[in-house]
Short mmCIF file of C-alpha atoms and ligand atoms in Angstrom, two decimals:
data_model
loop_
_atom_site.label_atom_id
_atom_site.label_comp_id
_atom_site.label_asym_id
_atom_site.label_seq_id
_atom_site.Cartn_x
_atom_site.Cartn_y
_atom_site.Cartn_z
CA UNK A 760 11.04 0.67 -39.61
CA UNK A 761 14.16 2.95 -38.89
CA UNK A 762 14.00 4.90 -35.70
CA UNK A 763 17.28 6.71 -36.16
CA UNK A 764 19.18 4.99 -33.43
CA UNK A 765 22.07 3.56 -35.27
CA UNK A 766 25.35 4.29 -33.58
CA UNK A 767 23.96 4.77 -30.21
CA UNK A 768 24.74 2.61 -27.06
CA UNK A 769 22.23 0.80 -24.62
CA UNK A 770 22.16 -1.05 -21.35
CA UNK A 771 19.16 -3.28 -20.72
CA UNK A 772 19.39 -4.76 -17.33
CA UNK A 773 17.64 -8.21 -16.82
CA UNK A 774 17.99 -9.17 -20.41
CA UNK A 775 19.23 -12.79 -20.29
CA UNK A 776 15.41 -13.64 -20.44
CA UNK A 777 11.97 -12.49 -21.24
CA UNK A 778 11.03 -8.85 -22.16
CA UNK A 779 14.60 -7.53 -21.47
CA UNK A 780 16.02 -9.87 -23.97
CA UNK A 781 13.28 -8.92 -26.45
CA UNK A 782 14.09 -5.15 -25.81
CA UNK A 783 17.65 -5.55 -26.17
CA UNK A 784 17.16 -7.58 -29.30
CA UNK A 785 15.06 -4.82 -30.75
CA UNK A 786 17.54 -2.12 -29.90
CA UNK A 787 20.43 -4.13 -31.55
CA UNK A 788 18.44 -4.52 -34.68
CA UNK A 789 18.09 -0.95 -34.89
CA UNK A 790 21.94 -0.63 -34.81
CA UNK A 791 22.46 0.18 -31.24
CA UNK A 792 25.33 -1.37 -29.23
CA UNK A 793 23.90 -3.30 -26.31
CA UNK A 794 25.04 -4.24 -22.83
CA UNK A 795 23.13 -7.43 -21.70
CA UNK A 796 22.77 -8.02 -18.19
CA UNK A 797 21.12 -10.69 -16.00
CA UNK A 798 21.39 -13.89 -14.12
CA UNK A 799 21.89 -17.45 -15.77
CA UNK A 800 24.25 -20.07 -16.86
CA UNK A 801 27.37 -18.42 -18.22
CA UNK A 802 27.75 -20.85 -21.32
CA UNK A 803 24.29 -20.06 -22.16
CA UNK A 804 24.46 -16.33 -21.66
CA UNK A 805 27.64 -16.35 -23.98
CA UNK A 806 25.69 -18.28 -26.61
CA UNK A 807 22.79 -15.53 -26.48
CA UNK A 808 25.31 -12.73 -26.51
CA UNK A 809 27.14 -14.23 -29.61
CA UNK A 810 24.05 -15.04 -31.31
CA UNK A 811 22.76 -11.46 -30.94
CA UNK A 812 26.02 -9.88 -31.99
CA UNK A 813 26.16 -12.22 -35.16
CA UNK A 814 22.42 -11.56 -36.18
CA UNK A 815 22.39 -7.73 -35.54
CA UNK A 816 25.75 -6.54 -36.47
CA UNK A 817 26.30 -4.32 -33.47
CA UNK A 818 28.71 -4.81 -30.55
CA UNK A 819 26.90 -6.85 -27.98
CA UNK A 820 28.51 -7.11 -24.47
CA UNK A 821 27.60 -8.74 -21.17
CA UNK A 822 27.90 -7.38 -17.68
CA UNK A 823 27.00 -9.63 -14.59
CA UNK A 824 26.10 -7.00 -12.31
CA UNK A 825 23.87 -8.37 -9.56
CA UNK A 826 20.83 -5.69 -9.33
CA UNK A 827 20.95 -6.01 -5.53
CA UNK A 828 24.45 -4.75 -5.56
CA UNK A 829 24.97 -0.89 -6.00
CA UNK A 830 28.83 -1.20 -6.57
CA UNK A 831 28.29 -3.63 -9.25
CA UNK A 832 25.46 -1.52 -10.91
CA UNK A 833 27.81 1.49 -10.85
CA UNK A 834 30.30 -0.68 -12.60
CA UNK A 835 27.96 -1.95 -15.32
CA UNK A 836 27.14 1.60 -16.35
CA UNK A 837 31.06 2.36 -16.41
CA UNK A 838 31.51 -0.63 -18.24
CA UNK A 839 29.30 0.44 -21.04
CA UNK A 840 30.77 3.99 -21.37
CA UNK A 841 34.20 2.08 -21.56
CA UNK A 842 33.16 -0.21 -24.27
CA UNK A 843 31.11 1.95 -26.48
CA UNK A 844 32.24 5.53 -25.59
CA UNK A 845 28.73 6.60 -24.82
CA UNK A 846 25.35 5.66 -23.41
CA UNK A 847 22.19 6.84 -24.89
CA UNK A 848 19.47 4.35 -23.55
CA UNK A 849 19.21 2.83 -20.16
CA UNK A 850 16.47 0.26 -19.73
CA UNK A 851 15.74 -0.48 -16.11
CA UNK A 852 13.96 -3.83 -16.65
CA UNK A 853 15.29 -6.41 -14.11
CA UNK A 854 12.62 -7.66 -11.95
CA UNK A 855 11.31 -10.50 -9.82
CA UNK A 856 8.21 -11.69 -8.22
CA UNK A 857 6.89 -13.27 -5.22
CA UNK A 858 3.26 -13.98 -4.29
CA UNK A 859 2.06 -14.35 -0.87
CA UNK A 860 -0.43 -12.91 1.61
CA UNK A 861 1.38 -9.97 3.48
CA UNK A 862 0.99 -11.68 6.88
CA UNK A 863 3.15 -14.59 5.68
CA UNK A 864 5.41 -12.47 3.34
CA UNK A 865 9.05 -13.38 4.22
CA UNK A 866 10.95 -10.26 5.10
CA UNK A 867 13.94 -11.37 2.91
CA UNK A 868 11.72 -11.56 -0.26
CA UNK A 869 10.34 -7.99 0.44
CA UNK A 870 14.04 -6.69 0.64
CA UNK A 871 15.09 -8.55 -2.35
CA UNK A 872 12.22 -7.37 -4.55
CA UNK A 873 12.50 -3.78 -3.40
CA UNK A 874 16.30 -4.00 -4.19
CA UNK A 875 16.01 -5.45 -7.58
CA UNK A 876 12.65 -4.04 -8.81
CA UNK A 877 13.17 -0.41 -7.46
CA UNK A 878 16.40 0.44 -5.86
CA UNK A 879 18.34 -0.95 -8.82
CA UNK A 880 16.91 1.65 -11.18
CA UNK A 881 17.87 4.35 -8.76
CA UNK A 882 21.44 3.32 -8.85
CA UNK A 883 21.63 2.78 -12.71
CA UNK A 884 20.04 6.04 -13.23
CA UNK A 885 22.31 7.97 -10.77
CA UNK A 886 25.36 6.53 -12.75
CA UNK A 887 23.87 7.16 -16.26
CA UNK A 888 22.59 10.45 -15.81
CA UNK A 889 26.06 12.44 -15.75
CA UNK A 890 27.03 10.54 -18.95
CA UNK A 891 23.83 11.54 -20.54
CA UNK A 892 23.98 15.16 -19.37
CA UNK A 893 27.49 15.44 -20.87
CA UNK A 894 26.28 14.13 -24.26
CA UNK A 895 23.15 16.47 -24.07
CA UNK A 896 21.06 13.47 -24.95
CA UNK A 897 19.56 10.25 -23.22
CA UNK A 898 16.64 8.03 -22.65
CA UNK A 899 15.86 6.31 -19.47
CA UNK A 900 13.05 3.93 -19.74
CA UNK A 901 12.01 2.08 -16.81
CA UNK A 902 9.77 -1.17 -17.18
CA UNK A 903 7.30 -0.71 -14.50
CA UNK A 904 4.06 -2.61 -14.57
CA UNK A 905 0.47 -2.17 -14.51
CA UNK A 906 1.08 -2.99 -10.95
CA UNK A 907 2.66 0.36 -10.84
CA UNK A 908 -0.65 2.09 -11.30
CA UNK A 909 -3.02 -0.46 -9.51
CA UNK A 910 -2.82 -3.24 -7.07
CA UNK A 911 -3.48 -6.95 -6.82
CA UNK A 912 -3.73 -9.15 -3.64
CA UNK A 913 -0.84 -11.11 -2.54
CA UNK A 914 1.82 -8.87 -4.53
CA UNK A 915 2.72 -6.31 -1.67
CA UNK A 916 6.32 -6.06 -2.34
CA UNK A 917 6.03 -6.12 -6.24
CA UNK A 918 3.18 -3.41 -6.21
CA UNK A 919 5.19 -1.27 -3.60
CA UNK A 920 8.15 -1.51 -5.94
CA UNK A 921 6.57 -0.76 -9.11
CA UNK A 922 4.65 2.33 -7.59
CA UNK A 923 7.88 3.29 -6.49
CA UNK A 924 9.36 3.22 -9.83
CA UNK A 925 6.71 5.24 -11.44
CA UNK A 926 7.52 7.97 -8.73
CA UNK A 927 11.08 7.68 -9.29
CA UNK A 928 10.22 8.12 -13.05
CA UNK A 929 8.46 11.36 -12.62
CA UNK A 930 11.04 12.85 -10.26
CA UNK A 931 13.94 12.01 -12.49
CA UNK A 932 12.09 13.37 -15.48
CA UNK A 933 11.71 16.86 -13.80
CA UNK A 934 15.32 16.96 -12.89
CA UNK A 935 16.80 16.18 -16.25
CA UNK A 936 13.90 18.04 -18.42
CA UNK A 937 16.40 20.58 -19.84
CA UNK A 938 19.33 18.40 -20.65
CA UNK A 939 18.13 16.38 -23.51
CA UNK A 940 17.33 13.54 -21.44
CA UNK A 941 13.96 11.82 -20.79
CA UNK A 942 12.82 9.35 -18.24
CA UNK A 943 9.56 7.40 -18.82
CA UNK A 944 7.90 4.28 -17.57
CA UNK A 945 6.43 1.37 -19.51
CA UNK A 946 3.51 -0.30 -17.62
CA UNK A 947 2.84 -3.76 -19.28
CA UNK A 948 0.01 -5.93 -18.44
CA UNK A 949 0.61 -9.82 -18.63
CA UNK A 950 3.38 -10.87 -20.89
CA UNK A 951 3.97 -14.47 -21.19
CA UNK A 952 7.63 -14.91 -19.93
CA UNK A 953 9.28 -16.99 -17.33
CA UNK A 954 8.26 -14.62 -14.39
CA UNK A 955 4.68 -15.10 -15.49
CA UNK A 956 4.96 -18.70 -15.60
CA UNK A 957 6.41 -18.63 -11.87
CA UNK A 958 3.56 -16.35 -10.87
CA UNK A 959 0.78 -18.84 -12.29
CA UNK A 960 2.36 -21.67 -10.20
CA UNK A 961 2.38 -19.39 -7.25
CA UNK A 962 -1.01 -18.01 -7.69
CA UNK A 963 -2.47 -21.60 -8.09
CA UNK A 964 -1.01 -22.34 -4.66
CA UNK A 965 -2.05 -19.20 -2.99
CA UNK A 966 -5.61 -19.28 -4.18
CA UNK A 967 -6.02 -23.28 -4.52
CA UNK A 968 -6.71 -23.08 -8.24
CA UNK A 969 -5.23 -25.30 -10.88
CA UNK A 970 -2.70 -23.42 -13.39
CA UNK A 971 -5.20 -23.46 -16.18
CA UNK A 972 -7.94 -21.81 -14.05
CA UNK A 973 -5.19 -19.05 -12.93
CA UNK A 974 -4.42 -18.25 -16.58
CA UNK A 975 -8.07 -17.83 -17.42
CA UNK A 976 -9.79 -16.56 -14.29
CA UNK A 977 -6.77 -14.56 -12.62
CA UNK A 978 -4.17 -13.48 -15.19
CA UNK A 979 -6.36 -12.82 -18.45
CA UNK A 980 -9.20 -12.01 -16.33
CA UNK A 981 -7.43 -8.67 -15.57
CA UNK A 982 -6.76 -7.85 -19.29
CA UNK A 983 -9.92 -6.91 -21.15
CA UNK A 984 -8.44 -7.87 -24.48
CA UNK A 985 -8.09 -11.44 -23.07
CA UNK A 986 -4.82 -11.61 -24.66
CA UNK A 987 -1.17 -11.53 -23.54
CA UNK A 988 0.94 -8.33 -24.40
CA UNK A 989 3.42 -9.36 -26.74
CA UNK A 990 7.28 -8.60 -26.85
CA UNK A 991 6.99 -6.74 -30.25
CA UNK A 992 4.42 -4.32 -28.83
CA UNK A 993 6.62 -3.43 -25.90
CA UNK A 994 9.62 -3.09 -28.25
CA UNK A 995 7.61 -0.71 -30.39
CA UNK A 996 6.96 1.72 -27.71
CA UNK A 997 10.47 1.55 -26.45
CA UNK A 998 12.05 2.38 -29.88
CA UNK A 999 9.59 5.21 -30.16
CA UNK A 1000 10.64 6.68 -26.69
CA UNK A 1001 14.22 6.04 -27.63
CA UNK A 1002 13.81 8.01 -30.97
CA UNK A 1003 13.65 11.78 -31.52
CA UNK A 1004 10.03 11.38 -31.90
CA UNK A 1005 9.84 10.70 -28.13
CA UNK A 1006 11.65 13.75 -27.01
CA UNK A 1007 8.67 15.34 -25.45
CA UNK A 1008 7.34 12.31 -23.73
CA UNK A 1009 8.91 12.73 -20.26
CA UNK A 1010 7.76 11.51 -16.87
CA UNK A 1011 4.94 9.47 -18.42
CA UNK A 1012 3.74 6.10 -17.21
CA UNK A 1013 2.44 4.48 -20.34
CA UNK A 1014 0.16 1.57 -20.16
CA UNK A 1015 0.45 -1.42 -22.53
CA UNK A 1016 -1.94 -3.52 -20.73
CA UNK A 1017 -4.99 -4.35 -22.99
CA UNK A 1018 -6.97 -1.79 -21.04
CA UNK A 1019 -6.51 -3.36 -17.61
CA UNK A 1020 -5.95 -0.05 -15.89
CA UNK A 1021 -8.96 1.76 -17.74
CA UNK A 1022 -11.26 -0.22 -15.51
P1 LIG B 1029 12.07 -12.74 -16.46
O1 LIG B 1029 11.91 -13.46 -15.28
O2 LIG B 1029 11.80 -13.53 -17.70
O3 LIG B 1029 13.27 -11.81 -16.62
C1 LIG B 1029 13.84 -11.19 -15.49
C2 LIG B 1029 15.24 -10.79 -15.93
O4 LIG B 1029 15.85 -10.09 -14.73
C3 LIG B 1029 16.22 -12.14 -16.09
O5 LIG B 1029 17.13 -11.58 -17.09
C4 LIG B 1029 16.97 -12.14 -14.75
O6 LIG B 1029 18.07 -12.76 -14.74
C5 LIG B 1029 17.06 -10.73 -14.40
N1 LIG B 1029 17.22 -10.60 -12.88
C6 LIG B 1029 16.60 -11.04 -11.82
N2 LIG B 1029 17.26 -10.73 -10.66
C7 LIG B 1029 18.19 -10.21 -10.95
C8 LIG B 1029 19.48 -9.73 -10.25
N3 LIG B 1029 19.52 -9.78 -8.97
N4 LIG B 1029 20.45 -9.04 -10.93
C9 LIG B 1029 20.45 -8.92 -12.35
N5 LIG B 1029 19.47 -9.44 -13.07
C10 LIG B 1029 18.40 -10.10 -12.36
O7 LIG B 1029 10.87 -11.68 -16.32
P2 LIG B 1029 10.09 -10.67 -17.40
O8 LIG B 1029 8.70 -11.13 -17.26
O9 LIG B 1029 10.67 -10.65 -18.66
O10 LIG B 1029 10.15 -9.35 -16.53
C11 LIG B 1029 11.11 -8.29 -16.98
C12 LIG B 1029 10.36 -6.91 -16.32
O11 LIG B 1029 9.17 -6.79 -16.76
C13 LIG B 1029 10.41 -7.08 -14.77
O12 LIG B 1029 10.61 -5.67 -14.21
C14 LIG B 1029 8.95 -7.22 -14.65
O13 LIG B 1029 8.54 -6.80 -13.27
C15 LIG B 1029 8.33 -6.57 -15.69
N6 LIG B 1029 6.87 -6.90 -16.05
C16 LIG B 1029 6.78 -8.20 -16.46
C17 LIG B 1029 5.35 -8.47 -16.75
C18 LIG B 1029 4.98 -9.95 -17.38
O14 LIG B 1029 3.78 -9.96 -17.45
N7 LIG B 1029 5.78 -10.64 -17.76
C19 LIG B 1029 4.36 -7.54 -16.65
C20 LIG B 1029 4.52 -6.39 -16.31
C21 LIG B 1029 6.09 -6.02 -15.88
#
């Protein structure tokens, strides 16, 4: 499908892995120049970047901004504008997880999760909005979570950060509503990525279960379809929101969770 995005430019934070990489790929295959971002081995990242550029035919750049560093986040946004001359789509996707009962939750982990999962979206959005306003068009898409809408035990920092992302999304949406810019949140249920693999191990430890039991009784128990959400399903919604068809969707928190938050 052609979403009419050819010639646009995007940043996807946390796109060296998982959902972010899949979303960056989907944008690139629609003809959108993309800045990749995220942690990882520099050689592997360069291979990923070059492969996506070759497969899609668009310009694919990489910026190593650490999402805990406001100055580096601002530099990443300026880099995108310098490289591509515009910025149409900002996907705030970078995120980490840590699972622990609140009384044992390490304070440093709390601070890290709030910084990466919530505050980085503030810094990137703050830097992107003047560019988008000047263009008269822009799309900010925050990858929140079902945990932006409901809670689960042992995920205090993650749930707090994702609820914060939903609140930030609504506030930004109201501020830029008349500027041709929209801001929405996608709230996925469980997607099988390295982040979820880590959770399976952590949950097994926290709950005293085997990893197989966690997948069946904890992870997919929450999802009425009993199926993981796929990258393609998330990419389809992102492309819709980025397109002209999505122009009136603003401030929304869109669940892609197989019915989890309907319960
Ligand atoms: P992932 O671990 O596969 O990818 C996370 C990405 O964030 C990686 O590219 C990593 O390098 C990057 N990152 C982490 N710390 C960073 C930092 N300090 N600076 C820059 N980049 C950093 O995880 P994922 O499952 O693809 O998750 C992506 C997003 O989707 C996260 O915000 C996550 O909360 C959200 N989400 C995931 C699921 C799921 O089931 N996987 C469900 C709902 C929401």
